[in-house]
Every structure is written in structure tokens, then in C-alpha cells.
Tab-separated table of C-alpha atoms in Angstrom:
chain	number	residue	atom	x	y	z
H	108	MET	CA	8.045	-7.333	-21.165
H	109	ILE	CA	10.054	-6.157	-18.420
H	110	LYS	CA	8.717	-5.843	-14.781
H	111	GLU	CA	10.816	-3.198	-13.140
H	112	CYS	CA	9.579	-2.040	-10.026
H	113	VAL	CA	9.688	-0.099	-6.505
H	114	ILE	CA	7.665	-1.868	-3.379
H	115	ALA	CA	8.144	-1.159	0.126
H	116	SER	CA	6.379	-2.356	3.418
H	117	ILE	CA	5.814	0.601	5.813
H	118	PRO	CA	4.708	0.526	9.262
H	119	LEU	CA	3.248	3.943	10.233
H	120	ASN	CA	0.557	5.064	12.738
H	121	GLY	CA	-0.523	1.382	13.749
H	122	SER	CA	-1.140	0.802	10.465
H	123	MET	CA	0.892	-1.727	8.170
H	124	PHE	CA	1.129	-0.687	4.209
H	125	LEU	CA	2.512	-2.220	1.176
H	126	ILE	CA	3.331	0.028	-1.673
H	127	LYS	CA	4.313	-0.236	-5.220
H	128	ASN	CA	5.241	1.668	-8.424
H	129	ARG	CA	4.387	-0.289	-11.064
H	130	ASP	CA	6.920	0.282	-14.244
H	131	ARG	CA	6.277	-1.167	-17.707
H	132	ASN	CA	7.512	-0.684	-21.071
H	133	TYR	CA	3.898	-0.982	-22.679
H	134	ILE	CA	0.730	0.073	-22.035
H	135	PRO	CA	-1.106	-1.976	-19.681
H	136	GLN	CA	-4.967	-2.456	-19.749
H	137	ILE	CA	-6.145	-3.380	-16.421
H	138	ALA	CA	-9.299	-4.935	-15.260
H	139	LEU	CA	-10.192	-3.947	-11.551
H	140	ALA	CA	-12.675	-6.351	-9.201
H	141	HIS	CA	-14.145	-6.435	-6.264
H	142	LYS	CA	-15.708	-10.169	-5.180
H	143	LEU	CA	-16.448	-12.305	-2.740
H	144	TYR	CA	-14.920	-15.751	-3.023
H	145	GLY	CA	-16.924	-17.898	-0.257
H	146	ASP	CA	-17.003	-15.498	3.070
H	147	VAL	CA	-13.315	-13.830	2.270
H	148	GLU	CA	-13.941	-10.808	0.099
H	149	VAL	CA	-10.781	-9.669	-1.831
H	150	PHE	CA	-10.046	-6.507	-4.241
H	151	PHE	CA	-7.311	-7.141	-6.830
H	152	TYR	CA	-6.652	-5.816	-9.980
H	153	LYS	CA	-5.724	-7.971	-13.409
H	154	ASP	CA	-3.055	-7.120	-16.390
H	155	LEU	CA	-4.945	-8.170	-19.254
H	156	ASN	CA	-1.816	-8.407	-21.231
H	157	THR	CA	-0.278	-11.037	-19.317
H	158	GLY	CA	-2.451	-12.021	-16.416
H	159	TRP	CA	-0.657	-10.672	-13.573
H	160	ILE	CA	-2.498	-9.679	-10.192
H	161	GLU	CA	-1.988	-8.399	-7.100
H	162	GLY	CA	-4.250	-7.114	-4.054
H	163	ILE	CA	-5.946	-7.665	-0.430
H	164	ASN	CA	-8.574	-9.475	1.196
H	165	SER	CA	-10.704	-9.122	3.850
H	166	TYR	CA	-8.290	-11.126	6.518
H	167	GLY	CA	-5.531	-9.007	6.049
H	168	ILE	CA	-3.552	-10.767	3.379
H	169	ALA	CA	-1.917	-8.441	0.875
H	170	ILE	CA	0.592	-9.206	-1.596
H	171	ILE	CA	2.674	-7.268	-4.155
H	172	ASN	CA	5.952	-8.218	-5.832
H	173	SER	CA	9.064	-7.240	-8.139
H	174	SER	CA	10.827	-8.888	-10.161
H	175	LEU	CA	14.431	-10.602	-10.097
H	176	THR	CA	14.106	-13.092	-12.498
H	177	VAL	CA	14.671	-10.298	-15.715
H	178	GLY	CA	15.580	-12.352	-18.391
H	179	TYR	CA	12.116	-14.821	-18.280
H	180	ASP	CA	10.058	-11.464	-17.706
H	181	GLU	CA	11.378	-10.022	-20.973
H	182	LYS	CA	9.868	-12.763	-22.996
H	183	GLU	CA	6.823	-13.238	-20.594
H	184	PHE	CA	4.990	-10.579	-22.997
H	185	HIS	CA	5.308	-12.918	-25.853
H	186	ILE	CA	4.726	-15.736	-23.707
H	187	ALA	CA	1.114	-14.757	-22.502
H	188	LYS	CA	-0.241	-13.872	-25.826
H	189	LYS	CA	0.595	-17.588	-26.853
H	190	ASN	CA	-1.305	-18.476	-23.418
H	191	LYS	CA	1.589	-19.946	-21.844
H	192	SER	CA	2.648	-17.904	-19.039
H	193	LYS	CA	3.639	-19.541	-15.768
H	194	GLY	CA	0.152	-18.595	-14.124
H	195	ASP	CA	1.763	-16.488	-11.139
H	196	GLY	CA	-1.495	-13.898	-11.405
H	197	GLU	CA	-3.695	-16.930	-10.959
H	198	LYS	CA	-1.685	-18.527	-8.296
H	199	ILE	CA	-1.853	-14.761	-6.298
H	200	LEU	CA	-5.202	-15.101	-6.807
H	201	GLU	CA	-5.659	-18.212	-5.089
H	202	ALA	CA	-3.458	-17.280	-2.414
H	203	LEU	CA	-5.854	-13.732	-1.737
H	204	LYS	CA	-8.447	-16.615	-1.177
H	205	GLN	CA	-6.985	-17.732	1.836
H	206	LYS	CA	-7.564	-16.815	5.577
H	207	THR	CA	-4.640	-17.203	7.040
H	208	LEU	CA	-0.996	-16.503	6.327
H	209	LYS	CA	0.280	-19.930	7.062
H	210	ASP	CA	-2.409	-21.123	3.993
H	211	ALA	CA	-1.445	-18.386	1.394
H	212	CYS	CA	1.957	-19.139	1.626
H	213	ARG	CA	1.835	-22.272	0.815
H	214	VAL	CA	0.021	-21.539	-2.167
H	215	LEU	CA	2.849	-19.303	-3.548
H	216	TRP	CA	5.754	-21.420	-2.292
H	217	ASN	CA	5.532	-25.089	-2.500
H	218	LYS	CA	7.290	-28.250	-3.945
H	219	ASP	CA	5.467	-27.766	-7.105
H	220	TYR	CA	5.555	-24.110	-7.493
H	221	LYS	CA	7.528	-20.606	-6.197
H	222	LEU	CA	6.710	-16.958	-6.856
H	223	TYR	CA	9.743	-16.100	-8.194
H	224	GLY	CA	11.573	-12.364	-6.530
H	225	HIS	CA	11.071	-9.713	-3.859
H	226	THR	CA	7.516	-10.140	-2.759
H	227	PHE	CA	6.238	-8.598	0.119
H	228	ILE	CA	3.317	-10.419	1.910
H	229	ASN	CA	1.322	-8.454	4.635
H	230	TYR	CA	-1.420	-10.224	7.484
H	231	GLY	CA	-2.688	-7.587	9.094
H	232	ALA	CA	-0.264	-5.868	11.284
H	233	LYS	CA	2.648	-8.348	10.185
H	234	SER	CA	4.454	-7.795	7.128
H	235	TYR	CA	7.291	-10.548	5.663
H	236	ALA	CA	9.630	-10.618	2.810
H	237	VAL	CA	10.056	-13.075	0.699
H	238	GLU	CA	12.707	-13.744	-1.789
H	239	CYS	CA	13.768	-16.481	-4.126
H	240	THR	CA	14.623	-17.595	-7.978
H	241	PRO	CA	14.021	-20.615	-10.226
H	242	ASN	CA	17.549	-21.806	-8.726
H	243	SER	CA	17.461	-20.652	-5.038
H	244	LYS	CA	15.545	-21.838	-1.393
H	245	VAL	CA	13.276	-19.684	-0.081
H	246	PHE	CA	14.337	-17.052	2.055
H	247	ILE	CA	11.610	-15.353	4.248
H	248	ASN	CA	12.228	-12.428	6.977
H	249	ARG	CA	10.141	-10.435	9.035
H	250	ILE	CA	9.521	-6.969	8.325
H	251	THR	CA	9.449	-4.407	11.323
H	252	ASP	CA	10.516	-1.188	9.734
H	253	ILE	CA	10.713	0.542	6.306
H	254	ARG	CA	12.178	-1.607	3.462
H	255	VAL	CA	12.284	-0.948	-0.160
H	256	GLU	CA	13.191	-3.807	-2.552
H	257	THR	CA	13.384	-2.893	-6.473
H	258	ASN	CA	15.618	-5.249	-8.862
H	259	HIS	CA	18.597	-6.949	-7.571
H	260	GLY	CA	18.407	-9.679	-5.182
H	261	LYS	CA	19.811	-9.551	-1.143
H	262	MET	CA	19.614	-12.723	-0.582
H	263	THR	CA	19.761	-14.904	-3.595
H	264	TYR	CA	23.569	-14.239	-5.168
H	265	LYS	CA	23.612	-12.178	-8.341
H	266	THR	CA	20.137	-12.152	-9.637
H	267	GLY	CA	18.382	-9.269	-10.944
H	268	TYR	CA	20.624	-6.487	-12.474
H	269	ILE	CA	23.959	-6.271	-11.413
H	270	GLU	CA	25.812	-4.667	-14.018
H	271	GLY	CA	25.892	-1.610	-16.008
H	272	LYS	CA	23.183	1.008	-16.311
H	273	SER	CA	20.310	-1.213	-14.931
H	274	LYS	CA	22.557	-1.648	-12.018
H	275	ILE	CA	22.551	2.186	-11.254
H	276	SER	CA	18.919	2.361	-11.796
H	277	THR	CA	17.925	-0.675	-9.478
H	278	HIS	CA	20.447	0.500	-6.892
H	279	ALA	CA	19.118	4.134	-7.379
H	280	ARG	CA	15.247	3.982	-7.155
H	281	GLN	CA	15.707	1.756	-3.698
H	282	ILE	CA	17.795	4.801	-2.295
H	283	ILE	CA	15.904	7.260	-2.974
H	284	ALA	CA	12.653	5.455	-2.026
H	285	LYS	CA	14.245	4.733	1.147
H	286	HIS	CA	14.682	7.627	1.721
H	287	GLU	CA	11.534	9.661	1.035
H	288	LEU	CA	9.135	7.407	2.609
H	289	GLU	CA	11.491	7.819	6.073
H	290	LYS	CA	10.515	11.345	6.143
H	291	VAL	CA	6.890	10.249	5.674
H	292	ASP	CA	4.530	10.367	9.058
H	293	ASP	CA	0.901	10.237	7.108
H	294	ALA	CA	-0.277	8.239	5.293
H	295	GLU	CA	-1.726	9.926	2.817
H	296	ASP	CA	1.637	11.005	1.621
H	297	LEU	CA	3.001	7.371	0.829
H	298	LEU	CA	2.361	7.274	-2.498
H	299	SER	CA	3.600	11.070	-3.179
H	300	ALA	CA	6.696	10.403	-1.288
H	301	ILE	CA	7.637	7.690	-4.234
H	302	GLY	CA	6.378	9.714	-6.766
H	303	LYS	CA	8.086	13.087	-7.008
H	304	ASN	CA	10.113	14.351	-10.287
H	305	TYR	CA	13.340	14.828	-9.630
H	306	ILE	CA	13.905	17.616	-12.567
H	307	ASN	CA	17.845	16.970	-12.935
H	308	TRP	CA	17.773	13.260	-12.321
H	309	ASP	CA	17.558	11.133	-14.994
H	310	SER	CA	13.876	9.806	-15.159
H	311	GLN	CA	15.233	6.129	-15.428
H	312	TYR	CA	16.776	6.179	-12.200
H	313	GLN	CA	14.259	7.791	-10.415
H	314	PRO	CA	11.517	5.368	-8.245
H	315	TYR	CA	8.790	7.204	-10.515
H	316	ARG	CA	9.990	7.197	-13.869
H	317	ILE	CA	8.627	9.056	-16.427
H	318	THR	CA	8.705	8.872	-20.389
H	319	PRO	CA	7.974	11.700	-22.638
H	320	GLN	CA	6.346	9.758	-25.453
H	321	LYS	CA	3.724	6.277	-24.406
H	322	VAL	CA	2.896	4.327	-27.944
H	323	LYS	CA	1.109	0.890	-27.883
H	324	GLY	CA	3.351	-1.758	-28.007
H	325	LEU	CA	7.169	-1.933	-26.566
H	326	ASN	CA	9.246	0.732	-25.843
H	327	ASP	CA	13.042	0.628	-24.623
H	328	ALA	CA	12.386	3.320	-21.860
H	329	MET	CA	10.069	2.552	-18.934
H	330	TRP	CA	7.613	4.324	-16.588
H	331	THR	CA	5.492	4.145	-13.748
H	332	THR	CA	2.149	3.060	-14.850
H	333	MET	CA	0.306	2.432	-11.783
H	334	GLN	CA	1.121	3.291	-8.041
H	335	ILE	CA	-0.771	0.763	-5.700
H	336	LEU	CA	-1.084	0.879	-1.833
H	337	PHE	CA	-2.388	-1.797	0.420
H	338	ASP	CA	-3.220	-0.626	4.363
H	339	THR	CA	-3.542	-4.324	5.389
H	340	GLU	CA	-4.906	-2.755	9.299
H	341	ASP	CA	-7.829	-0.422	8.026
H	342	LEU	CA	-8.190	-3.031	4.747
H	343	TYR	CA	-8.118	-0.073	2.162
H	344	CYS	CA	-6.674	0.089	-1.318
H	345	GLU	CA	-5.778	3.246	-3.211
H	346	ILE	CA	-4.711	3.113	-6.982
H	347	ASN	CA	-3.280	5.865	-9.142
H	348	TYR	CA	-2.880	5.405	-12.820
H	349	GLU	CA	-1.416	7.375	-15.834
H	350	GLU	CA	-4.092	8.838	-17.465
H	351	LYS	CA	-2.146	8.079	-20.918
H	352	GLY	CA	0.198	5.327	-19.795
H	353	CYS	CA	-2.078	3.252	-18.302
H	354	LEU	CA	-5.808	1.835	-19.479
H	355	ILE	CA	-8.481	1.082	-16.673
H	356	LYS	CA	-10.606	-0.989	-19.429
H	357	LYS	CA	-13.093	-3.052	-16.820
H	358	LYS	CA	-14.642	-3.167	-13.366
H	359	TYR	CA	-16.214	-5.804	-11.855
H	360	ILE	CA	-17.731	-5.116	-8.522
H	361	SER	CA	-19.760	-8.045	-8.079
H	362	LEU	CA	-20.599	-8.301	-4.428
H	363	PRO	CA	-23.683	-9.503	-3.147
H	364	LYS	CA	-26.828	-7.168	-2.689
H	365	GLY	CA	-27.106	-5.679	0.487
H	366	TYR	CA	-23.742	-7.151	1.918
H	367	GLU	CA	-21.595	-4.519	3.526
H	368	PRO	CA	-17.865	-4.144	1.926
H	369	LYS	CA	-14.793	-4.718	4.309
H	370	ILE	CA	-12.329	-3.420	1.715
H	371	ASN	CA	-12.856	0.198	0.882
H	372	PHE	CA	-11.089	1.224	-2.037
H	373	ARG	CA	-10.197	4.323	-4.363
H	374	ILE	CA	-9.045	5.323	-7.993
H	375	ASN	CA	-7.169	7.836	-8.992
H	376	LYS	CA	-6.768	8.629	-12.444
H	377	ILE	CA	-3.286	11.410	-12.809
H	378	GLN	CA	-2.509	13.605	-15.670
H	379	THR	CA	1.072	12.645	-17.373
H	380	GLN	CA	3.896	14.458	-15.870
């Protein structure tokens, strides 16, 4: 399994957004959950194939990630099947149960565990980029403008895709996504900005990747299976998922009776382009 993605952090119209194109070379089976953990409300999705989780909580913490450890990720699909995965998804969920940014970061980056790759973590109006690999220290920077990351290192040396067509892809997807997002002035257009189809440009080098034939199991080509948006000021999540390239298998909406949700969400099934 390969985890190639486009992630972005964008301050816009008084809110702070995280968005993501989630690319896979298999058809993911997804569960959606909206739960209370004590007095922390969490909305998240979980990839049932691998256990991967991303989400938002009622204290304005949201987390998205894009891979830099591509060699590990190519093996992870098979590792997860044997129930021997690194457990990143459960760590992210544990971080989403926290009430402060400091506590969430302590879960994800400590002496015993590090979430690898590019991670964007929001706390209300504040957004941070965290980058690390198994052999690097943890780099963390405050984000104050549009920032886009794909699958090559910025602070870590020679990480991610650094040669050949894969290098072209990761850089092209980053440049195009940033160019399109710089033109957006309405939050409703954020996901469509990184969802365009450039007809005369190879899909594998676009932020939103289209594969004409999607079959169960592994494919050589990548396609965008989901788009995710988190608004950590207004506590809102939006997910677009590909009709034929992603399966929403389960929904766990288990809030107590009479409880007024703090997090709103919208799930959109979109037709394969």
C-alpha cells in the first residue's frame, strides 16, 4: 500500500482549515464515527484496511498527515493484515481525545513514539506543521499562510520521493495545489480547488488523481479516494468520497440522547470523474 496525499493548511475568512486529497492504490473501506470520550467530542474516519484515522474534536484539534516513509508504507497494507501495524491510527485517535495542543503533541511525538511524515495539526485558530522520519528529529513550525505538502521532505534530508517520475509527481502536485488554493476566497471552494481535472496533464501529476479502472486489491496507479476538510474554528468536517473508488462501510454516530453536537459534518458521495 502506498500513502500518497496532498495536504494543506489555509487561513481563510477568519477560520483555519485543513484539507486533504487522500490517494490510494486500493479501494479503502471506511468507517465514520462521531463519539464522546468523556467530555471531548470527536468526529473521525477510519480506514478499516489499515486502521488509519484522522479527525477533529470539539476543542478545535484536527490532524491530517501525508507520508514521507514511502518504503515502509508500501509494506504496511500487508503488515496491517497480519495485525502488526505501527498503530498510528490509534495514536491519532488518542491525540484527538485531548483538550490541549500540548497534550495532543505529547501523544504523537515523545521518546517512545513518533508519528512520521508531514503532519498538520490545528488548535482552533492556530495551525502547525510537524515533520519527522524514523531517523530525524521532530521539526515543528507555526503556519500563518497557505502551506501545502505532498510526499517529499522539507526539513528532513532526502526523504520521500526524491528521484524519477515519483519526484516529478510529488513536486507537481504541491505546486499546482498551492497555485489553485491561492485563488480561493470562499471556503466552499477549497476542496474543488484541489479537485480539478487538467485534461491535457497526466493524472498522476495532478493534485486530484483519476484512474480509469479501479479494481479490488492493489493497482500500480494511484487515485484520489477521498477529500477531507476540517474547519477548526467553526468545528466542521466535510468529506467527499469517490463512488467507485472508496466504500463507506459503517457509520457509528453514538452521541448520548439529548446531547447537542458541537461538531457538524457533511458526507458527499461523488461520481467518478
